[in-house]
Amino acid sequence: MSPKLSVLVHVDPDDRRVIIKVTGALTTVSQQGLYLLIRRARALTPGIEVPVDLTGPTRFEAAGARLLQEALHRAELTGRGAHVRLLLPQPAPTTITGAGAPDGAGAAQGAAVRFSPAQVSIAEVAA
């Protein structure tokens, strides 16, 4: 049996946010379903913020996080949907597998990755 990705979605219309909390296994395969969920959340309301909390997975493949980051970045550059902020583990979980983390080692060592059409910025986040 393959490890499962679990997602809790909290819609907060007052703060104009959709908070996505991820647990289970973030892999190169499961990130595809997570991306589709994030894409739907982004389309709910113009200007809504979508924080995606990736600090909870019991299995974290850096390659899966990188694919998710790249897909979100491409969508942001094309102007489709709301702002997405990825909250990544700090310090790096011992279960990270795969080659290369998003933006080198920075994201795997714990960072919030913020996408905008002009740039990608990384800010440290405490777990």
mmCIF file of N, CA and C in Angstrom:
data_model
loop_
_atom_site.group_PDB
_atom_site.id
_atom_site.type_symbol
_atom_site.label_atom_id
_atom_site.label_comp_id
_atom_site.label_asym_id
_atom_site.label_seq_id
_atom_site.Cartn_x
_atom_site.Cartn_y
_atom_site.Cartn_z
ATOM 1 N N MET A 1 0.839 -1.175 0.000
ATOM 2 C CA MET A 1 0.000 0.000 0.000
ATOM 3 C C MET A 1 0.892 1.248 0.000
ATOM 4 N N SER A 2 0.600 2.198 -0.875
ATOM 5 C CA SER A 2 1.401 3.413 -0.949
ATOM 6 C C SER A 2 0.970 4.393 0.142
ATOM 7 N N PRO A 3 1.907 5.227 0.634
ATOM 8 C CA PRO A 3 1.566 6.216 1.660
ATOM 9 C C PRO A 3 0.582 7.238 1.104
ATOM 10 N N LYS A 4 -0.293 7.696 1.952
ATOM 11 C CA LYS A 4 -1.358 8.621 1.542
ATOM 12 C C LYS A 4 -1.046 10.044 1.973
ATOM 13 N N LEU A 5 -1.549 10.979 1.212
ATOM 14 C CA LEU A 5 -1.485 12.393 1.540
ATOM 15 C C LEU A 5 -2.819 12.762 2.177
ATOM 16 N N SER A 6 -2.779 13.436 3.309
ATOM 17 C CA SER A 6 -3.997 13.909 3.961
ATOM 18 C C SER A 6 -3.985 15.427 3.957
ATOM 19 N N VAL A 7 -5.154 16.018 3.701
ATOM 20 C CA VAL A 7 -5.242 17.470 3.594
ATOM 21 C C VAL A 7 -6.466 17.961 4.345
ATOM 22 N N LEU A 8 -6.266 18.996 5.149
ATOM 23 C CA LEU A 8 -7.366 19.685 5.820
ATOM 24 C C LEU A 8 -7.439 21.086 5.219
ATOM 25 N N VAL A 9 -8.627 21.477 4.756
ATOM 26 C CA VAL A 9 -8.812 22.793 4.148
ATOM 27 C C VAL A 9 -9.722 23.616 5.054
ATOM 28 N N HIS A 10 -9.221 24.797 5.449
ATOM 29 C CA HIS A 10 -9.987 25.715 6.294
ATOM 30 C C HIS A 10 -10.230 26.990 5.494
ATOM 31 N N VAL A 11 -11.499 27.279 5.215
ATOM 32 C CA VAL A 11 -11.855 28.491 4.479
ATOM 33 C C VAL A 11 -12.272 29.556 5.480
ATOM 34 N N ASP A 12 -11.564 30.682 5.445
ATOM 35 C CA ASP A 12 -11.850 31.800 6.342
ATOM 36 C C ASP A 12 -12.229 33.017 5.508
ATOM 37 N N PRO A 13 -13.542 33.185 5.231
ATOM 38 C CA PRO A 13 -13.958 34.282 4.358
ATOM 39 C C PRO A 13 -13.709 35.663 4.963
ATOM 40 N N ASP A 14 -13.710 35.773 6.295
ATOM 41 C CA ASP A 14 -13.476 37.068 6.936
ATOM 42 C C ASP A 14 -12.050 37.562 6.694
ATOM 43 N N ASP A 15 -11.068 36.671 6.782
ATOM 44 C CA ASP A 15 -9.664 37.041 6.558
ATOM 45 C C ASP A 15 -9.247 36.860 5.103
ATOM 46 N N ARG A 16 -10.178 36.412 4.254
ATOM 47 C CA ARG A 16 -9.905 36.178 2.834
ATOM 48 C C ARG A 16 -8.727 35.227 2.656
ATOM 49 N N ARG A 17 -8.801 34.080 3.378
ATOM 50 C CA ARG A 17 -7.754 33.062 3.299
ATOM 51 C C ARG A 17 -8.363 31.682 3.202
ATOM 52 N N VAL A 18 -7.659 30.809 2.497
ATOM 53 C CA VAL A 18 -7.943 29.382 2.497
ATOM 54 C C VAL A 18 -6.667 28.726 2.993
ATOM 55 N N ILE A 19 -6.721 28.126 4.180
ATOM 56 C CA ILE A 19 -5.544 27.517 4.793
ATOM 57 C C ILE A 19 -5.569 26.019 4.499
ATOM 58 N N ILE A 20 -4.481 25.524 3.921
ATOM 59 C CA ILE A 20 -4.379 24.107 3.579
ATOM 60 C C ILE A 20 -3.293 23.493 4.451
ATOM 61 N N LYS A 21 -3.682 22.521 5.294
ATOM 62 C CA LYS A 21 -2.759 21.830 6.201
ATOM 63 C C LYS A 21 -2.537 20.421 5.668
ATOM 64 N N VAL A 22 -1.267 20.090 5.403
ATOM 65 C CA VAL A 22 -0.922 18.816 4.784
ATOM 66 C C VAL A 22 -0.263 17.893 5.807
ATOM 67 N N THR A 23 -0.709 16.643 5.842
ATOM 68 C CA THR A 23 -0.075 15.595 6.648
ATOM 69 C C THR A 23 0.049 14.360 5.767
ATOM 70 N N GLY A 24 0.650 13.318 6.296
ATOM 71 C CA GLY A 24 0.811 12.088 5.511
ATOM 72 C C GLY A 24 2.077 12.137 4.696
ATOM 73 N N ALA A 25 1.997 11.784 3.420
ATOM 74 C CA ALA A 25 3.173 11.667 2.560
ATOM 75 C C ALA A 25 3.107 12.657 1.406
ATOM 76 N N LEU A 26 4.062 13.577 1.372
ATOM 77 C CA LEU A 26 4.206 14.477 0.238
ATOM 78 C C LEU A 26 5.270 13.875 -0.672
ATOM 79 N N THR A 27 4.846 13.358 -1.818
ATOM 80 C CA THR A 27 5.741 12.676 -2.746
ATOM 81 C C THR A 27 5.610 13.307 -4.127
ATOM 82 N N THR A 28 6.404 12.823 -5.060
ATOM 83 C CA THR A 28 6.309 13.327 -6.429
ATOM 84 C C THR A 28 4.944 13.000 -7.043
ATOM 85 N N VAL A 29 4.304 11.941 -6.580
ATOM 86 C CA VAL A 29 2.980 11.576 -7.081
ATOM 87 C C VAL A 29 1.883 12.346 -6.347
ATOM 88 N N SER A 30 1.934 12.387 -5.017
ATOM 89 C CA SER A 30 0.860 13.021 -4.249
ATOM 90 C C SER A 30 0.809 14.533 -4.437
ATOM 91 N N GLN A 31 1.926 15.156 -4.792
ATOM 92 C CA GLN A 31 1.925 16.606 -4.997
ATOM 93 C C GLN A 31 1.014 17.004 -6.154
ATOM 94 N N GLN A 32 0.779 16.079 -7.095
ATOM 95 C CA GLN A 32 -0.103 16.390 -8.220
ATOM 96 C C GLN A 32 -1.530 16.644 -7.748
ATOM 97 N N GLY A 33 -2.024 15.793 -6.845
ATOM 98 C CA GLY A 33 -3.366 16.001 -6.295
ATOM 99 C C GLY A 33 -3.423 17.239 -5.426
ATOM 100 N N LEU A 34 -2.364 17.486 -4.664
ATOM 101 C CA LEU A 34 -2.297 18.685 -3.821
ATOM 102 C C LEU A 34 -2.315 19.938 -4.692
ATOM 103 N N TYR A 35 -1.590 19.914 -5.791
ATOM 104 C CA TYR A 35 -1.576 21.070 -6.692
ATOM 105 C C TYR A 35 -2.988 21.378 -7.210
ATOM 106 N N LEU A 36 -3.736 20.340 -7.602
ATOM 107 C CA LEU A 36 -5.103 20.550 -8.089
ATOM 108 C C LEU A 36 -5.988 21.166 -7.009
ATOM 109 N N LEU A 37 -5.818 20.716 -5.770
ATOM 110 C CA LEU A 37 -6.582 21.281 -4.655
ATOM 111 C C LEU A 37 -6.212 22.748 -4.428
ATOM 112 N N ILE A 38 -4.929 23.049 -4.462
ATOM 113 C CA ILE A 38 -4.471 24.433 -4.295
ATOM 114 C C ILE A 38 -5.025 25.298 -5.432
ATOM 115 N N ARG A 39 -4.997 24.777 -6.632
ATOM 116 C CA ARG A 39 -5.513 25.528 -7.778
ATOM 117 C C ARG A 39 -6.989 25.873 -7.598
ATOM 118 N N ARG A 40 -7.766 24.923 -7.081
ATOM 119 C CA ARG A 40 -9.200 25.193 -6.829
ATOM 120 C C ARG A 40 -9.373 26.238 -5.729
ATOM 121 N N ALA A 41 -8.564 26.127 -4.673
ATOM 122 C CA ALA A 41 -8.651 27.098 -3.579
ATOM 123 C C ALA A 41 -8.312 28.502 -4.067
ATOM 124 N N ARG A 42 -7.311 28.610 -4.942
ATOM 125 C CA ARG A 42 -6.899 29.908 -5.472
ATOM 126 C C ARG A 42 -7.998 30.566 -6.292
ATOM 127 N N ALA A 43 -8.859 29.766 -6.900
ATOM 128 C CA ALA A 43 -9.885 30.289 -7.789
ATOM 129 C C ALA A 43 -11.154 30.715 -7.047
ATOM 130 N N LEU A 44 -11.239 30.474 -5.739
ATOM 131 C CA LEU A 44 -12.468 30.765 -4.993
ATOM 132 C C LEU A 44 -12.858 32.236 -5.035
ATOM 133 N N THR A 45 -11.923 33.110 -4.703
ATOM 134 C CA THR A 45 -12.213 34.538 -4.596
ATOM 135 C C THR A 45 -10.999 35.322 -5.056
ATOM 136 N N PRO A 46 -11.187 36.338 -5.880
ATOM 137 C CA PRO A 46 -10.042 37.164 -6.273
ATOM 138 C C PRO A 46 -9.386 37.794 -5.041
ATOM 139 N N GLY A 47 -8.060 37.775 -5.011
ATOM 140 C CA GLY A 47 -7.319 38.398 -3.921
ATOM 141 C C GLY A 47 -7.196 37.560 -2.661
ATOM 142 N N ILE A 48 -7.701 36.342 -2.667
ATOM 143 C CA ILE A 48 -7.625 35.495 -1.484
ATOM 144 C C ILE A 48 -6.193 34.983 -1.310
ATOM 145 N N GLU A 49 -5.759 34.788 -0.058
ATOM 146 C CA GLU A 49 -4.441 34.236 0.227
ATOM 147 C C GLU A 49 -4.591 32.753 0.532
ATOM 148 N N VAL A 50 -3.626 31.957 0.061
ATOM 149 C CA VAL A 50 -3.676 30.513 0.268
ATOM 150 C C VAL A 50 -2.361 30.045 0.899
ATOM 151 N N PRO A 51 -2.287 30.020 2.250
ATOM 152 C CA PRO A 51 -1.112 29.417 2.883
ATOM 153 C C PRO A 51 -1.242 27.891 2.852
ATOM 154 N N VAL A 52 -0.149 27.217 2.476
ATOM 155 C CA VAL A 52 -0.121 25.758 2.420
ATOM 156 C C VAL A 52 0.929 25.295 3.424
ATOM 157 N N ASP A 53 0.473 24.668 4.505
ATOM 158 C CA ASP A 53 1.353 24.244 5.593
ATOM 159 C C ASP A 53 1.894 22.846 5.309
ATOM 160 N N LEU A 54 3.176 22.788 4.941
ATOM 161 C CA LEU A 54 3.835 21.513 4.644
ATOM 162 C C LEU A 54 4.733 21.062 5.795
ATOM 163 N N THR A 55 4.466 21.552 7.005
ATOM 164 C CA THR A 55 5.292 21.181 8.155
ATOM 165 C C THR A 55 4.849 19.875 8.789
ATOM 166 N N GLY A 56 3.721 19.297 8.360
ATOM 167 C CA GLY A 56 3.188 18.123 9.021
ATOM 168 C C GLY A 56 3.372 16.767 8.360
ATOM 169 N N PRO A 57 3.819 16.680 7.096
ATOM 170 C CA PRO A 57 3.939 15.355 6.491
ATOM 171 C C PRO A 57 4.908 14.444 7.239
ATOM 172 N N THR A 58 4.523 13.156 7.348
ATOM 173 C CA THR A 58 5.399 12.172 7.971
ATOM 174 C C THR A 58 6.438 11.675 6.977
ATOM 175 N N ARG A 59 6.148 11.843 5.699
ATOM 176 C CA ARG A 59 7.116 11.542 4.642
ATOM 177 C C ARG A 59 7.174 12.758 3.732
ATOM 178 N N PHE A 60 8.356 13.270 3.484
ATOM 179 C CA PHE A 60 8.533 14.514 2.734
ATOM 180 C C PHE A 60 9.613 14.298 1.690
ATOM 181 N N GLU A 61 9.214 14.194 0.429
ATOM 182 C CA GLU A 61 10.183 14.053 -0.647
ATOM 183 C C GLU A 61 10.503 15.443 -1.194
ATOM 184 N N ALA A 62 11.767 15.815 -1.130
ATOM 185 C CA ALA A 62 12.182 17.129 -1.621
ATOM 186 C C ALA A 62 11.811 17.297 -3.096
ATOM 187 N N ALA A 63 11.913 16.242 -3.869
ATOM 188 C CA ALA A 63 11.566 16.322 -5.289
ATOM 189 C C ALA A 63 10.074 16.636 -5.463
ATOM 190 N N GLY A 64 9.229 16.091 -4.597
ATOM 191 C CA GLY A 64 7.794 16.394 -4.653
ATOM 192 C C GLY A 64 7.532 17.852 -4.327
ATOM 193 N N ALA A 65 8.215 18.369 -3.304
ATOM 194 C CA ALA A 65 8.060 19.782 -2.938
ATOM 195 C C ALA A 65 8.541 20.679 -4.072
ATOM 196 N N ARG A 66 9.622 20.282 -4.722
ATOM 197 C CA ARG A 66 10.154 21.079 -5.840
ATOM 198 C C ARG A 66 9.171 21.110 -7.015
ATOM 199 N N LEU A 67 8.589 19.965 -7.350
ATOM 200 C CA LEU A 67 7.605 19.933 -8.433
ATOM 201 C C LEU A 67 6.399 20.808 -8.109
ATOM 202 N N LEU A 68 5.942 20.744 -6.862
ATOM 203 C CA LEU A 68 4.816 21.576 -6.432
ATOM 204 C C LEU A 68 5.186 23.049 -6.535
ATOM 205 N N GLN A 69 6.360 23.409 -6.055
ATOM 206 C CA GLN A 69 6.824 24.795 -6.109
ATOM 207 C C GLN A 69 6.876 25.285 -7.556
ATOM 208 N N GLU A 70 7.416 24.481 -8.449
ATOM 209 C CA GLU A 70 7.530 24.885 -9.853
ATOM 210 C C GLU A 70 6.162 25.060 -10.501
ATOM 211 N N ALA A 71 5.232 24.151 -10.222
ATOM 212 C CA ALA A 71 3.884 24.261 -10.792
ATOM 213 C C ALA A 71 3.184 25.515 -10.285
ATOM 214 N N LEU A 72 3.318 25.807 -8.995
ATOM 215 C CA LEU A 72 2.702 27.011 -8.435
ATOM 216 C C LEU A 72 3.344 28.267 -9.004
ATOM 217 N N HIS A 73 4.642 28.231 -9.187
ATOM 218 C CA HIS A 73 5.350 29.385 -9.746
ATOM 219 C C HIS A 73 4.881 29.669 -11.174
ATOM 220 N N ARG A 74 4.760 28.616 -11.985
ATOM 221 C CA ARG A 74 4.266 28.802 -13.356
ATOM 222 C C ARG A 74 2.862 29.395 -13.360
ATOM 223 N N ALA A 75 1.994 28.892 -12.484
ATOM 224 C CA ALA A 75 0.621 29.409 -12.413
ATOM 225 C C ALA A 75 0.617 30.868 -11.967
ATOM 226 N N GLU A 76 1.485 31.228 -11.028
ATOM 227 C CA GLU A 76 1.564 32.603 -10.542
ATOM 228 C C GLU A 76 2.039 33.539 -11.651
ATOM 229 N N LEU A 77 3.008 33.104 -12.430
ATOM 230 C CA LEU A 77 3.534 33.937 -13.512
ATOM 231 C C LEU A 77 2.493 34.212 -14.582
ATOM 232 N N THR A 78 1.573 33.278 -14.781
ATOM 233 C CA THR A 78 0.529 33.472 -15.782
ATOM 234 C C THR A 78 -0.660 34.248 -15.218
ATOM 235 N N GLY A 79 -0.590 34.603 -13.933
ATOM 236 C CA GLY A 79 -1.647 35.408 -13.336
ATOM 237 C C GLY A 79 -2.900 34.645 -12.986
ATOM 238 N N ARG A 80 -2.800 33.316 -12.896
ATOM 239 C CA ARG A 80 -3.986 32.509 -12.593
ATOM 240 C C ARG A 80 -4.099 32.296 -11.090
ATOM 241 N N GLY A 81 -5.074 32.941 -10.467
ATOM 242 C CA GLY A 81 -5.381 32.661 -9.080
ATOM 243 C C GLY A 81 -4.720 33.568 -8.062
ATOM 244 N N ALA A 82 -4.922 33.195 -6.818
ATOM 245 C CA ALA A 82 -4.512 33.997 -5.672
ATOM 246 C C ALA A 82 -3.073 33.707 -5.263
ATOM 247 N N HIS A 83 -2.609 34.497 -4.312
ATOM 248 C CA HIS A 83 -1.266 34.349 -3.759
ATOM 249 C C HIS A 83 -1.168 33.047 -2.953
ATOM 250 N N VAL A 84 -0.095 32.286 -3.162
ATOM 251 C CA VAL A 84 0.139 31.038 -2.432
ATOM 252 C C VAL A 84 1.428 31.186 -1.640
ATOM 253 N N ARG A 85 1.394 30.734 -0.386
ATOM 254 C CA ARG A 85 2.585 30.743 0.465
ATOM 255 C C ARG A 85 2.798 29.330 0.985
ATOM 256 N N LEU A 86 3.944 28.729 0.659
ATOM 257 C CA LEU A 86 4.275 27.394 1.145
ATOM 258 C C LEU A 86 5.060 27.515 2.441
ATOM 259 N N LEU A 87 4.595 26.845 3.485
ATOM 260 C CA LEU A 87 5.315 26.795 4.752
ATOM 261 C C LEU A 87 5.998 25.439 4.822
ATOM 262 N N LEU A 88 7.325 25.448 4.775
ATOM 263 C CA LEU A 88 8.107 24.219 4.746
ATOM 264 C C LEU A 88 8.753 23.972 6.100
ATOM 265 N N PRO A 89 9.112 22.726 6.404
ATOM 266 C CA PRO A 89 9.633 22.365 7.727
ATOM 267 C C PRO A 89 10.905 23.112 8.122
ATOM 268 N N GLN A 90 11.003 23.402 9.427
ATOM 269 C CA GLN A 90 12.196 24.026 10.011
ATOM 270 C C GLN A 90 12.456 23.354 11.337
ATOM 271 N N PRO A 91 13.506 22.703 11.587
ATOM 272 C CA PRO A 91 14.565 22.369 10.639
ATOM 273 C C PRO A 91 14.114 21.259 9.703
ATOM 274 N N ALA A 92 14.964 20.908 8.774
ATOM 275 C CA ALA A 92 14.617 19.900 7.779
ATOM 276 C C ALA A 92 14.217 18.599 8.465
ATOM 277 N N PRO A 93 13.092 17.982 8.051
ATOM 278 C CA PRO A 93 12.703 16.710 8.648
ATOM 279 C C PRO A 93 13.696 15.615 8.283
ATOM 280 N N THR A 94 13.790 14.629 9.144
ATOM 281 C CA THR A 94 14.726 13.531 8.887
ATOM 282 C C THR A 94 14.201 12.588 7.820
ATOM 283 N N THR A 95 12.946 12.761 7.413
ATOM 284 C CA THR A 95 12.371 11.861 6.423
ATOM 285 C C THR A 95 12.427 12.417 5.012
ATOM 286 N N ILE A 96 13.138 13.513 4.787
ATOM 287 C CA ILE A 96 13.248 14.038 3.429
ATOM 288 C C ILE A 96 13.976 13.019 2.568
ATOM 289 N N THR A 97 13.406 12.754 1.404
ATOM 290 C CA THR A 97 14.048 11.861 0.443
ATOM 291 C C THR A 97 14.072 12.546 -0.904
ATOM 292 N N GLY A 98 14.855 12.052 -1.810
ATOM 293 C CA GLY A 98 14.896 12.604 -3.158
ATOM 294 C C GLY A 98 16.041 13.572 -3.326
ATOM 295 N N ALA A 99 16.372 13.836 -4.548
ATOM 296 C CA ALA A 99 17.501 14.720 -4.842
ATOM 297 C C ALA A 99 17.017 16.145 -4.995
ATOM 298 N N GLY A 100 17.716 17.053 -4.337
ATOM 299 C CA GLY A 100 17.471 18.479 -4.531
ATOM 300 C C GLY A 100 16.200 18.961 -3.903
ATOM 301 N N ALA A 101 16.271 20.045 -3.195
ATOM 302 C CA ALA A 101 15.108 20.690 -2.607
ATOM 303 C C ALA A 101 14.795 21.933 -3.416
ATOM 304 N N PRO A 102 13.571 22.478 -3.253
ATOM 305 C CA PRO A 102 13.242 23.696 -3.972
ATOM 306 C C PRO A 102 14.264 24.779 -3.672
ATOM 307 N N ASP A 103 14.760 25.418 -4.711
ATOM 308 C CA ASP A 103 15.696 26.524 -4.565
ATOM 309 C C ASP A 103 16.938 26.096 -3.807
ATOM 310 N N GLY A 104 17.479 24.953 -4.145
ATOM 311 C CA GLY A 104 18.653 24.449 -3.438
ATOM 312 C C GLY A 104 18.252 23.911 -2.091
ATOM 313 N N ALA A 105 19.123 24.019 -1.113
ATOM 314 C CA ALA A 105 18.850 23.472 0.212
ATOM 315 C C ALA A 105 17.974 24.373 1.045
ATOM 316 N N GLY A 106 17.833 25.639 0.671
ATOM 317 C CA GLY A 106 17.110 26.605 1.492
ATOM 318 C C GLY A 106 15.716 26.167 1.880
ATOM 319 N N ALA A 107 14.913 25.734 0.920
ATOM 320 C CA ALA A 107 13.539 25.374 1.230
ATOM 321 C C ALA A 107 13.472 24.103 2.046
ATOM 322 N N ALA A 108 14.376 23.159 1.824
ATOM 323 C CA ALA A 108 14.341 21.923 2.596
ATOM 324 C C ALA A 108 14.742 22.172 4.037
ATOM 325 N N GLN A 109 15.512 23.223 4.293
ATOM 326 C CA GLN A 109 15.946 23.520 5.643
ATOM 327 C C GLN A 109 14.947 24.401 6.372
ATOM 328 N N GLY A 110 13.845 24.718 5.774
ATOM 329 C CA GLY A 110 12.783 25.441 6.448
ATOM 330 C C GLY A 110 12.620 26.838 5.928
ATOM 331 N N ALA A 111 11.585 27.064 5.162
ATOM 332 C CA ALA A 111 11.350 28.395 4.642
ATOM 333 C C ALA A 111 9.912 28.496 4.179
ATOM 334 N N ALA A 112 9.410 29.708 4.173
ATOM 335 C CA ALA A 112 8.136 29.971 3.530
ATOM 336 C C ALA A 112 8.478 30.492 2.159
ATOM 337 N N VAL A 113 7.989 29.848 1.147
ATOM 338 C CA VAL A 113 8.305 30.261 -0.202
ATOM 339 C C VAL A 113 7.129 31.073 -0.705
ATOM 340 N N ARG A 114 7.369 32.304 -1.057
ATOM 341 C CA ARG A 114 6.333 33.216 -1.503
ATOM 342 C C ARG A 114 6.543 33.492 -2.979
ATOM 343 N N PHE A 115 5.504 33.327 -3.774
ATOM 344 C CA PHE A 115 5.614 33.543 -5.201
ATOM 345 C C PHE A 115 4.936 34.837 -5.581
ATOM 346 N N SER A 116 5.548 35.590 -6.458
ATOM 347 C CA SER A 116 4.913 36.744 -7.074
ATOM 348 C C SER A 116 5.368 36.761 -8.519
ATOM 349 N N PRO A 117 4.630 37.431 -9.397
ATOM 350 C CA PRO A 117 5.033 37.426 -10.797
ATOM 351 C C PRO A 117 6.451 37.954 -11.011
ATOM 352 N N ALA A 118 6.927 38.833 -10.148
ATOM 353 C CA ALA A 118 8.227 39.455 -10.350
ATOM 354 C C ALA A 118 9.377 38.670 -9.732
ATOM 355 N N GLN A 119 9.139 37.967 -8.642
ATOM 356 C CA GLN A 119 10.248 37.332 -7.942
ATOM 357 C C GLN A 119 9.776 36.188 -7.072
ATOM 358 N N VAL A 120 10.720 35.425 -6.596
ATOM 359 C CA VAL A 120 10.464 34.399 -5.602
ATOM 360 C C VAL A 120 11.288 34.783 -4.391
ATOM 361 N N SER A 121 10.637 34.939 -3.239
ATOM 362 C CA SER A 121 11.380 35.267 -2.023
ATOM 363 C C SER A 121 11.183 34.157 -1.012
ATOM 364 N N ILE A 122 12.187 33.971 -0.158
ATOM 365 C CA ILE A 122 12.133 32.912 0.857
ATOM 366 C C ILE A 122 12.321 33.553 2.210
ATOM 367 N N ALA A 123 11.438 33.221 3.140
ATOM 368 C CA ALA A 123 11.534 33.740 4.501
ATOM 369 C C ALA A 123 11.554 32.564 5.476
ATOM 370 N N GLU A 124 12.376 32.633 6.496
ATOM 371 C CA GLU A 124 12.460 31.560 7.488
ATOM 372 C C GLU A 124 11.164 31.468 8.275
ATOM 373 N N VAL A 125 10.787 30.252 8.623
ATOM 374 C CA VAL A 125 9.600 29.986 9.413
ATOM 375 C C VAL A 125 9.975 29.019 10.525
ATOM 376 N N ALA A 126 9.591 29.316 11.751
ATOM 377 C CA ALA A 126 9.822 28.382 12.850
ATOM 378 C C ALA A 126 8.669 27.400 12.909
ATOM 379 N N ALA A 127 8.979 26.134 13.135
ATOM 380 C CA ALA A 127 7.930 25.102 13.188
ATOM 381 C C ALA A 127 7.249 25.094 14.534
#
